[in-house]
Amino acid sequence: MPLTITYLGHSGFLFSDGQTTIAVDPFLTGNPKATMKSADVMCNAIVLTHGHADHVGDTVAIAQKNNATVFGAFELCNLIGSKGVKSLEHMNPGGRVKTSWGWVALTQAFHSSSYDADDESVYTGQPCGAMINLGGTTIYHAGDTAIFGDMKLLGELYQPTIACLPIGDRFTMGPEHAARAAEFVNPKYAIPIHYNTWPPIEVDPARFKPKDVEVKVMKPGETWKV
Ligand code: NI
Ligand code: MN
């Protein structure tokens, strides 16, 4: 079964093998580039890279509506659980959780992680990237991160087919570092993420030019069958 990838905008995706759909960082409400509403998202699982609002997004509403399991860092899962989500997979970088449809592994990311709302600021553990295996295909979603040399090791260990890499600069890698990151990970395809959502992360994705990795620039709302 081919993998169907839907880009939700910013760092958000739906990955489906036709039976199981996994949402990653489903930030829709308040996302100026989103084309989908959280009420329209159908999924079995949600993988979160870290606690920032532009990644947690609509997770609680989507998880509750779909009875979806949320995968994320230990403290982040505790926060999501405190908001009423029942099915949680607490993890940390380096660990892997096997599922009926594949597995999720969390990886390191160089960033920060907290959940900041009007009335609270909560530490949400380590910021992470995620390796997701669905229907036999492995996807690396780097989360928000700077480049790091061990991306090469992650590529060797997990051999992802697709890498979703932030290119927006300021809070994450910019496009030139992200191109080096793609070369380190060495997937077949790289999808640039976390750019052009707001003016501070405006970047021309044409600057993202890794060698020997095919770049797939996706528009928010676009679906691609791999
Ligand atoms: Ni962040
Ligand atoms: Mn972010």
Coordinates of N, CA and C and ligand atoms in Angstrom, one line a residue:
M1 N 0.9 -1.2 0.0 CA 0.0 0.0 0.0 C 0.9 1.2 0.0
P2 N 0.7 2.2 -0.9 CA 1.5 3.4 -0.9 C 1.1 4.2 0.3
L3 N 2.1 5.0 0.7 CA 1.8 5.9 1.8 C 1.2 7.2 1.3
T4 N 0.2 7.7 2.0 CA -0.4 9.0 1.6 C 0.0 10.0 2.6
I5 N 0.6 11.1 2.1 CA 1.1 12.1 3.0 C 0.2 13.4 2.7
T6 N -0.4 13.9 3.7 CA -1.1 15.2 3.6 C -0.4 16.2 4.5
Y7 N 0.0 17.3 3.9 CA 0.7 18.4 4.7 C -0.3 19.3 5.2
L8 N -0.3 19.5 6.5 CA -1.3 20.4 7.2 C -0.9 21.8 7.3
G9 N 0.4 22.1 6.8 CA 1.0 23.4 7.0 C 1.9 23.4 8.2
H10 N 2.8 24.3 8.3 CA 3.8 24.5 9.4 C 4.5 23.1 9.6
S11 N 4.4 22.4 10.7 CA 5.1 21.1 10.9 C 4.1 20.0 10.9
G12 N 2.9 20.2 10.5 CA 1.8 19.2 10.6 C 1.6 18.3 9.4
F13 N 1.4 17.1 9.7 CA 1.2 16.1 8.7 C 0.1 15.1 9.1
L14 N -0.5 14.4 8.1 CA -1.2 13.2 8.2 C -0.5 12.2 7.4
F15 N -0.1 11.0 7.9 CA 0.5 9.9 7.2 C -0.5 8.8 7.2
S16 N -0.9 8.2 6.1 CA -1.8 7.1 6.1 C -1.3 6.0 5.2
D17 N -1.5 4.7 5.6 CA -1.2 3.6 4.8 C -2.5 3.0 4.2
G18 N -3.6 3.7 4.4 CA -4.9 3.2 3.9 C -5.7 2.5 5.0
Q19 N -5.1 2.1 6.1 CA -5.7 1.5 7.3 C -5.6 2.4 8.5
T20 N -4.4 2.9 8.7 CA -4.0 3.6 9.9 C -3.6 5.0 9.4
T21 N -4.1 6.0 10.2 CA -3.6 7.4 9.9 C -3.0 8.0 11.1
I22 N -1.8 8.6 10.9 CA -1.1 9.2 12.1 C -0.9 10.6 11.8
A23 N -1.3 11.4 12.8 CA -1.1 12.9 12.7 C 0.2 13.2 13.4
V24 N 0.9 14.2 12.9 CA 2.1 14.7 13.6 C 2.0 16.2 13.7
D25 N 2.2 16.7 15.0 CA 2.1 18.1 15.3 C 0.9 18.8 14.6
P26 N -0.3 18.4 14.9 CA -1.5 18.9 14.2 C -1.9 20.3 14.7
F27 N -1.2 21.3 14.2 CA -1.5 22.7 14.6 C -2.4 23.3 13.5
L28 N -3.7 23.5 13.8 CA -4.6 24.0 12.8 C -5.3 25.3 13.2
T29 N -5.9 25.2 14.4 CA -6.5 26.5 15.0 C -5.4 27.5 15.2
G30 N -5.5 28.7 14.6 CA -4.5 29.7 14.8 C -3.4 29.6 13.8
N31 N -3.4 28.6 12.9 CA -2.4 28.5 11.9 C -2.9 29.2 10.6
P32 N -2.2 30.3 10.3 CA -2.8 31.1 9.2 C -2.7 30.4 7.8
K33 N -1.9 29.3 7.7 CA -1.7 28.6 6.4 C -2.6 27.4 6.4
A34 N -3.2 27.0 7.5 CA -3.9 25.7 7.5 C -5.2 25.8 6.6
T35 N -5.4 24.7 5.9 CA -6.6 24.6 5.0 C -7.7 23.6 5.7
M36 N -7.2 22.8 6.7 CA -8.1 21.9 7.3 C -8.5 22.4 8.7
K37 N -9.7 22.0 9.2 CA -10.1 22.3 10.5 C -9.9 21.0 11.4
S38 N -9.7 21.2 12.7 CA -9.4 20.1 13.5 C -10.5 19.1 13.5
A39 N -11.8 19.6 13.4 CA -12.9 18.7 13.4 C -12.9 17.7 12.2
D40 N -12.2 18.1 11.2 CA -12.2 17.2 10.0 C -11.0 16.2 10.0
V41 N -10.2 16.3 11.0 CA -9.0 15.3 11.1 C -9.5 14.0 11.6
M42 N -9.3 12.9 10.9 CA -9.5 11.6 11.4 C -8.2 10.9 11.5
C43 N -7.9 10.3 12.6 CA -6.6 9.6 12.8 C -6.7 8.6 13.9
N44 N -5.7 7.7 13.9 CA -5.7 6.7 15.0 C -4.6 7.0 16.0
A45 N -3.6 7.8 15.7 CA -2.6 8.2 16.6 C -2.1 9.6 16.3
I46 N -1.5 10.2 17.3 CA -0.9 11.6 17.1 C 0.5 11.5 17.7
V47 N 1.5 11.9 16.9 CA 2.8 12.0 17.4 C 3.2 13.4 17.6
L48 N 3.7 13.8 18.8 CA 4.1 15.2 19.1 C 5.6 15.3 19.3
T49 N 6.2 16.3 18.6 CA 7.6 16.4 18.8 C 8.0 17.2 20.0
H50 N 7.2 18.2 20.4 CA 7.5 19.0 21.6 C 6.3 19.8 22.0
G51 N 6.4 20.5 23.1 CA 5.2 21.1 23.8 C 4.8 22.5 23.2
H52 N 5.6 23.1 22.3 CA 5.2 24.4 21.9 C 3.8 24.4 21.1
A53 N 3.1 25.5 21.3 CA 1.7 25.6 20.8 C 1.6 25.4 19.3
D54 N 2.7 25.7 18.5 CA 2.6 25.5 17.1 C 2.8 24.1 16.7
H55 N 2.9 23.2 17.7 CA 3.1 21.8 17.4 C 2.0 20.9 18.1
V56 N 1.8 21.3 19.4 CA 0.7 20.6 20.1 C -0.7 21.0 19.5
G57 N -0.8 22.2 19.1 CA -2.0 22.7 18.4 C -3.3 22.1 18.9
D58 N -4.0 21.4 18.0 CA -5.3 20.9 18.3 C -5.3 19.4 18.8
T59 N -4.2 19.0 19.3 CA -4.0 17.6 19.7 C -5.1 17.1 20.7
V60 N -5.5 17.9 21.7 CA -6.4 17.4 22.7 C -7.8 17.1 22.0
A61 N -8.3 18.1 21.3 CA -9.6 18.0 20.6 C -9.6 16.8 19.6
I62 N -8.5 16.7 18.8 CA -8.4 15.6 17.8 C -8.3 14.3 18.5
A63 N -7.5 14.2 19.5 CA -7.3 12.9 20.2 C -8.7 12.4 20.8
Q64 N -9.4 13.4 21.5 CA -10.6 13.0 22.1 C -11.7 12.6 21.1
K65 N -11.8 13.3 20.0 CA -12.8 13.0 19.0 C -12.6 11.6 18.4
N66 N -11.3 11.3 18.2 CA -10.9 10.1 17.4 C -10.5 8.9 18.3
N67 N -10.5 9.1 19.7 CA -10.0 8.1 20.6 C -8.5 7.8 20.1
A68 N -7.8 8.8 19.7 CA -6.4 8.5 19.2 C -5.4 8.4 20.3
T69 N -4.4 7.6 20.1 CA -3.3 7.5 21.1 C -2.3 8.6 20.8
V70 N -1.8 9.3 21.9 CA -0.8 10.4 21.7 C 0.5 9.8 22.1
F71 N 1.5 10.0 21.2 CA 2.9 9.6 21.5 C 3.7 10.9 21.7
G72 N 4.5 10.9 22.8 CA 5.3 12.1 23.0 C 6.2 11.9 24.2
A73 N 7.0 12.9 24.4 CA 7.9 12.9 25.6 C 7.1 12.7 26.9
F74 N 7.8 12.1 27.9 CA 7.1 11.8 29.1 C 6.3 12.9 29.7
E75 N 7.0 14.1 30.0 CA 6.3 15.2 30.6 C 5.2 15.8 29.7
L76 N 5.4 15.8 28.4 CA 4.4 16.3 27.5 C 3.2 15.4 27.5
C77 N 3.4 14.1 27.6 CA 2.2 13.2 27.7 C 1.5 13.4 29.0
N78 N 2.2 13.7 30.1 CA 1.5 14.0 31.3 C 0.6 15.2 31.2
L79 N 1.1 16.2 30.5 CA 0.3 17.5 30.3 C -0.9 17.1 29.4
I80 N -0.7 16.4 28.4 CA -1.9 16.1 27.5 C -2.9 15.2 28.3
G81 N -2.4 14.3 29.1 CA -3.3 13.5 30.0 C -4.1 14.4 30.9
S82 N -3.4 15.4 31.5 CA -4.1 16.3 32.4 C -5.2 17.1 31.8
K83 N -5.2 17.1 30.4 CA -6.3 17.8 29.7 C -7.4 16.8 29.2
G84 N -7.3 15.6 29.7 CA -8.4 14.7 29.5 C -8.2 13.6 28.5
V85 N -7.0 13.6 27.8 CA -6.7 12.5 26.8 C -6.3 11.2 27.6
K86 N -7.0 10.1 27.3 CA -6.8 8.9 28.0 C -5.7 8.0 27.5
S87 N -5.5 7.9 26.2 CA -4.6 6.9 25.6 C -3.3 7.6 25.2
L88 N -2.2 7.3 26.0 CA -1.0 8.0 25.9 C 0.2 7.0 25.8
E89 N 1.2 7.3 25.0 CA 2.4 6.5 25.0 C 3.6 7.4 25.4
H90 N 3.9 7.3 26.7 CA 5.0 8.1 27.2 C 6.4 7.6 26.7
M91 N 7.2 8.5 26.2 CA 8.5 8.1 25.7 C 9.6 9.1 26.0
N92 N 10.7 8.8 25.5 CA 11.8 9.8 25.5 C 12.8 9.4 24.4
P93 N 13.7 10.3 24.1 CA 14.6 10.1 23.0 C 15.4 8.8 23.1
G94 N 15.6 8.1 22.0 CA 16.3 6.8 22.0 C 15.4 5.6 22.1
G95 N 14.2 5.9 22.6 CA 13.2 4.8 22.8 C 12.3 4.6 21.7
R96 N 11.8 3.3 21.6 CA 10.9 3.0 20.5 C 9.7 2.3 21.1
V97 N 8.5 2.5 20.5 CA 7.3 1.8 20.9 C 6.7 1.1 19.7
K98 N 6.6 -0.2 19.9 CA 6.0 -1.0 18.8 C 4.5 -0.9 18.9
T99 N 3.8 -0.9 17.7 CA 2.4 -0.8 17.6 C 1.9 -1.9 16.6
S100 N 0.5 -2.0 16.5 CA 0.0 -2.9 15.6 C 0.3 -2.5 14.1
W101 N 0.6 -1.2 13.9 CA 0.8 -0.8 12.5 C 2.3 -0.5 12.2
G102 N 3.1 -0.6 13.2 CA 4.5 -0.2 12.9 C 5.2 0.2 14.2
W103 N 5.9 1.3 14.3 CA 6.5 1.8 15.5 C 6.7 3.2 15.5
V104 N 7.0 3.8 16.6 CA 7.4 5.2 16.8 C 8.6 5.2 17.6
A105 N 9.7 5.9 17.2 CA 10.8 6.2 18.0 C 11.0 7.7 18.2
L106 N 11.4 8.1 19.3 CA 11.8 9.5 19.5 C 13.3 9.7 19.4
T107 N 13.7 10.8 18.8 CA 15.1 11.1 18.6 C 15.4 12.5 19.3
Q108 N 16.7 12.8 19.4 CA 17.0 14.0 20.0 C 16.7 15.2 19.1
A109 N 16.5 16.4 19.6 CA 16.4 17.6 18.8 C 17.0 18.7 19.7
F110 N 17.6 19.7 19.0 CA 18.2 20.8 19.7 C 17.3 22.0 19.7
H111 N 16.5 22.2 20.7 CA 15.5 23.2 20.8 C 15.1 23.4 22.2
S112 N 13.9 23.8 22.5 CA 13.3 23.9 23.9 C 12.0 23.3 23.8
S113 N 11.4 23.1 25.0 CA 10.0 22.5 25.0 C 9.3 22.9 26.3
S114 N 8.2 23.7 26.1 CA 7.3 24.1 27.1 C 6.0 24.3 26.5
Y115 N 5.0 24.2 27.4 CA 3.6 24.5 27.0 C 3.2 25.8 27.6
D116 N 3.0 26.8 26.8 CA 2.7 28.2 27.4 C 1.3 28.6 26.9
A117 N 0.4 28.7 27.9 CA -0.9 29.2 27.6 C -1.1 30.5 28.5
D118 N -2.2 31.2 28.4 CA -2.4 32.4 29.1 C -2.1 32.3 30.6
D119 N -2.6 31.2 31.1 CA -2.6 31.1 32.6 C -1.6 30.0 33.1
E120 N -0.7 29.5 32.2 CA 0.2 28.5 32.7 C 1.4 28.4 31.7
S121 N 2.5 27.9 32.3 CA 3.7 27.6 31.5 C 4.3 26.3 32.1
V122 N 4.3 25.3 31.4 CA 4.6 24.0 31.9 C 5.8 23.4 31.1
Y123 N 6.8 22.9 31.9 CA 7.9 22.2 31.2 C 7.4 20.9 30.6
T124 N 7.7 20.7 29.4 CA 7.2 19.5 28.7 C 8.3 18.5 28.2
G125 N 9.4 18.5 29.0 CA 10.4 17.5 28.8 C 11.3 17.8 27.6
Q126 N 12.0 16.8 27.1 CA 12.9 17.0 26.0 C 12.2 17.4 24.7
P127 N 12.7 18.3 23.9 CA 12.2 18.4 22.6 C 12.7 17.2 21.8
C128 N 11.9 16.8 20.8 CA 12.3 15.5 20.1 C 12.0 15.7 18.6
G129 N 12.7 14.8 17.9 CA 12.2 14.4 16.6 C 11.6 13.0 16.7
A130 N 10.9 12.6 15.6 CA 10.3 11.3 15.6 C 10.6 10.5 14.4
M131 N 10.9 9.2 14.6 CA 10.9 8.3 13.5 C 9.6 7.5 13.5
I132 N 8.9 7.4 12.5 CA 7.6 6.8 12.4 C 7.6 5.7 11.3
N133 N 7.4 4.5 11.7 CA 7.3 3.4 10.7 C 5.8 3.0 10.6
L134 N 5.3 3.2 9.4 CA 3.9 2.9 9.1 C 3.8 2.2 7.8
G135 N 3.2 1.0 7.8 CA 3.0 0.2 6.6 C 4.4 -0.1 5.9
G136 N 5.4 -0.2 6.7 CA 6.7 -0.6 6.2 C 7.6 0.6 5.8
T137 N 7.0 1.8 5.7 CA 7.8 2.9 5.3 C 8.2 3.8 6.6
T138 N 9.5 4.2 6.6 CA 9.9 5.0 7.8 C 10.0 6.5 7.4
I139 N 9.5 7.3 8.2 CA 9.5 8.8 8.1 C 10.2 9.4 9.2
Y140 N 11.2 10.3 8.9 CA 11.8 11.1 10.0 C 11.2 12.5 10.0
H141 N 10.6 12.8 11.1 CA 10.1 14.2 11.3 C 11.0 14.8 12.4
A142 N 11.8 15.8 12.0 CA 12.9 16.2 12.8 C 12.4 17.2 13.9
G143 N 11.1 17.5 13.9 CA 10.6 18.5 14.9 C 11.2 19.8 14.7
D144 N 11.4 20.6 15.7 CA 12.1 21.9 15.6 C 13.5 21.6 16.1
T145 N 14.5 21.8 15.3 CA 15.9 21.5 15.7 C 16.9 22.3 14.9
A146 N 18.1 22.5 15.6 CA 19.3 22.9 14.9 C 19.8 21.6 14.2
I147 N 20.8 21.8 13.3 CA 21.5 20.7 12.7 C 22.4 20.1 13.8
F148 N 22.5 18.7 13.7 CA 23.5 18.1 14.6 C 24.1 16.9 13.8
G149 N 25.4 16.6 14.1 CA 26.1 15.6 13.3 C 25.5 14.2 13.4
D150 N 24.9 13.9 14.6 CA 24.3 12.6 14.8 C 23.1 12.3 13.9
M151 N 22.6 13.3 13.1 CA 21.6 13.0 12.1 C 22.1 12.0 11.2
K152 N 23.4 11.9 10.9 CA 24.0 10.9 10.1 C 23.8 9.5 10.7
L153 N 24.0 9.5 12.0 CA 23.8 8.2 12.7 C 22.3 7.8 12.7
L154 N 21.4 8.8 12.9 CA 20.0 8.5 12.9 C 19.6 7.9 11.5
G155 N 20.2 8.5 10.4 CA 19.9 8.0 9.1 C 20.4 6.5 8.9
E156 N 21.5 6.2 9.5 CA 22.1 4.9 9.4 C 21.2 3.9 10.3
L157 N 20.8 4.3 11.5 CA 20.1 3.4 12.3 C 18.7 3.1 11.8
Y158 N 18.0 4.2 11.3 CA 16.6 4.0 11.0 C 16.3 4.0 9.5
Q159 N 17.2 4.4 8.7 CA 17.1 4.4 7.2 C 15.7 4.9 6.7
P160 N 15.3 6.1 7.1 CA 14.0 6.6 6.7 C 14.0 6.9 5.1
T161 N 12.8 6.7 4.6 CA 12.6 7.0 3.2 C 12.3 8.5 3.0
I162 N 11.7 9.1 4.0 CA 11.3 10.5 3.9 C 11.7 11.2 5.1
A163 N 12.3 12.4 4.9 CA 12.6 13.3 6.1 C 11.9 14.6 5.9
C164 N 11.2 15.0 7.0 CA 10.6 16.3 7.1 C 11.5 17.2 8.0
L165 N 12.0 18.2 7.4 CA 13.1 19.0 8.0 C 12.7 20.5 8.1
P166 N 12.9 21.1 9.3 CA 12.5 22.6 9.3 C 13.6 23.4 8.6
I167 N 13.1 24.4 7.9 CA 14.0 25.3 7.1 C 13.8 26.8 7.4
G168 N 12.9 27.1 8.4 CA 12.5 28.5 8.6 C 13.4 29.4 9.2
D169 N 14.6 28.9 9.7 CA 15.6 29.7 10.4 C 15.0 30.3 11.7
R170 N 15.8 31.1 12.4 CA 15.4 31.8 13.7 C 15.2 30.8 14.8
F171 N 14.2 29.9 14.7 CA 13.9 29.0 15.8 C 14.5 27.6 15.5
T172 N 14.8 27.4 14.3 CA 15.3 26.1 13.8 C 16.5 26.3 12.8
M173 N 16.9 25.2 12.2 CA 17.8 25.3 11.1 C 17.2 26.2 10.0
G174 N 18.1 26.9 9.3 CA 17.7 27.6 8.0 C 17.9 26.6 6.9
P175 N 17.6 27.1 5.7 CA 17.6 26.1 4.5 C 18.9 25.5 4.2
E176 N 20.0 26.3 4.4 CA 21.3 25.7 4.0 C 21.8 24.6 5.0
H177 N 21.6 24.9 6.3 CA 21.8 23.9 7.3 C 20.9 22.7 7.1
A178 N 19.7 22.9 6.8 CA 18.7 21.8 6.6 C 19.1 21.0 5.4
A179 N 19.7 21.6 4.4 CA 20.2 20.8 3.2 C 21.3 19.9 3.7
R180 N 22.2 20.4 4.5 CA 23.3 19.5 5.1 C 22.7 18.4 5.9
A181 N 21.6 18.8 6.7 CA 20.9 17.8 7.5 C 20.3 16.7 6.6
A182 N 19.7 17.1 5.5 CA 19.1 16.1 4.6 C 20.2 15.1 4.1
E183 N 21.4 15.7 3.8 CA 22.5 14.9 3.3 C 23.0 13.9 4.4
F184 N 23.0 14.4 5.6 CA 23.4 13.5 6.8 C 22.4 12.3 6.9
V185 N 21.1 12.7 6.9 CA 20.1 11.6 7.1 C 20.0 10.7 5.8
N186 N 20.1 11.3 4.7 CA 20.2 10.6 3.4 C 18.9 9.8 3.1
P187 N 17.7 10.4 3.2 CA 16.5 9.8 2.8 C 16.3 9.8 1.3
K188 N 15.3 9.2 0.8 CA 15.0 9.4 -0.7 C 14.4 10.7 -0.9
Y189 N 13.5 11.2 -0.1 CA 12.8 12.4 -0.2 C 13.0 13.3 1.0
A190 N 13.0 14.6 0.8 CA 13.0 15.5 1.9 C 11.9 16.6 1.7
I191 N 11.1 16.8 2.7 CA 10.0 17.8 2.7 C 10.4 18.9 3.6
P192 N 10.5 20.2 3.1 CA 10.8 21.3 4.0 C 9.5 21.7 4.8
I193 N 9.7 22.0 6.1 CA 8.6 22.4 7.0 C 9.0 23.6 7.8
H194 N 8.1 24.1 8.6 CA 8.3 25.1 9.6 C 8.9 26.4 8.9
Y195 N 8.3 26.9 7.9 CA 8.7 28.1 7.2 C 7.4 28.7 6.6
N196 N 7.5 30.1 6.4 CA 6.5 30.9 5.7 C 5.1 30.8 6.4
T197 N 5.0 30.4 7.7 CA 3.8 30.4 8.4 C 3.5 31.8 8.9
W198 N 4.6 32.5 9.3 CA 4.6 33.9 9.8 C 5.8 34.6 9.2
P199 N 5.8 35.9 9.2 CA 7.0 36.7 8.7 C 8.3 36.3 9.4
P200 N 8.4 36.1 10.7 CA 9.7 35.8 11.2 C 10.4 34.5 10.7
I201 N 9.6 33.6 10.1 CA 10.2 32.4 9.5 C 10.0 32.3 8.0
E202 N 10.0 33.5 7.3 CA 9.8 33.5 5.9 C 11.1 33.1 5.2
V203 N 11.0 32.1 4.4 CA 12.2 31.6 3.7 C 11.7 31.1 2.3
D204 N 12.6 31.3 1.3 CA 12.3 30.7 0.0 C 12.8 29.2 0.0
P205 N 11.8 28.3 -0.2 CA 12.2 26.9 -0.1 C 13.2 26.5 -1.3
A206 N 13.3 27.3 -2.3 CA 14.3 27.0 -3.4 C 15.7 27.0 -2.8
R207 N 15.9 27.7 -1.6 CA 17.3 27.6 -1.0 C 17.6 26.3 -0.4
F208 N 16.6 25.4 -0.3 CA 16.8 24.1 0.3 C 17.2 23.1 -0.8
K209 N 18.5 22.9 -0.9 CA 19.0 22.1 -2.1 C 20.0 21.1 -1.7
P210 N 19.6 20.0 -1.0 CA 20.5 18.9 -0.6 C 20.9 18.2 -1.9
K211 N 22.2 17.6 -1.8 CA 22.7 16.8 -2.9 C 22.2 15.4 -2.7
D212 N 21.8 14.8 -3.8 CA 21.3 13.4 -3.9 C 20.1 13.1 -3.0
V213 N 19.3 14.1 -2.7 CA 18.0 13.9 -2.0 C 17.0 14.6 -2.8
E214 N 15.9 14.0 -3.1 CA 14.9 14.7 -3.9 C 14.0 15.5 -2.9
V215 N 13.9 16.8 -3.3 CA 13.1 17.7 -2.4 C 11.6 17.7 -2.9
K216 N 10.7 17.5 -2.0 CA 9.3 17.6 -2.3 C 8.7 18.8 -1.5
V217 N 8.5 19.9 -2.2 CA 7.9 21.1 -1.5 C 6.3 20.9 -1.6
M218 N 5.7 20.8 -0.4 CA 4.3 20.6 -0.4 C 3.5 21.9 0.1
K219 N 2.4 22.1 -0.5 CA 1.6 23.2 -0.1 C 0.6 22.7 1.0
P220 N 0.3 23.6 2.0 CA -0.7 23.2 3.0 C -2.0 22.7 2.3
G221 N -2.4 21.5 2.8 CA -3.6 20.9 2.3 C -3.3 19.9 1.1
E222 N -2.1 20.0 0.6 CA -1.7 19.1 -0.5 C -1.5 17.6 0.0
T223 N -1.9 16.7 -0.9 CA -1.7 15.3 -0.6 C -0.8 14.7 -1.6
W224 N 0.1 13.8 -1.2 CA 1.1 13.2 -2.1 C 1.1 11.7 -1.8
K225 N 1.0 10.9 -2.8 CA 1.1 9.4 -2.6 C 2.5 9.0 -3.0
V226 N 3.2 8.4 -2.0 CA 4.6 8.0 -2.2 C 4.6 6.5 -2.6
Ligands
NI1 NI 9.2 24.9 18.9
MN2 MN 7.9 25.4 16.2

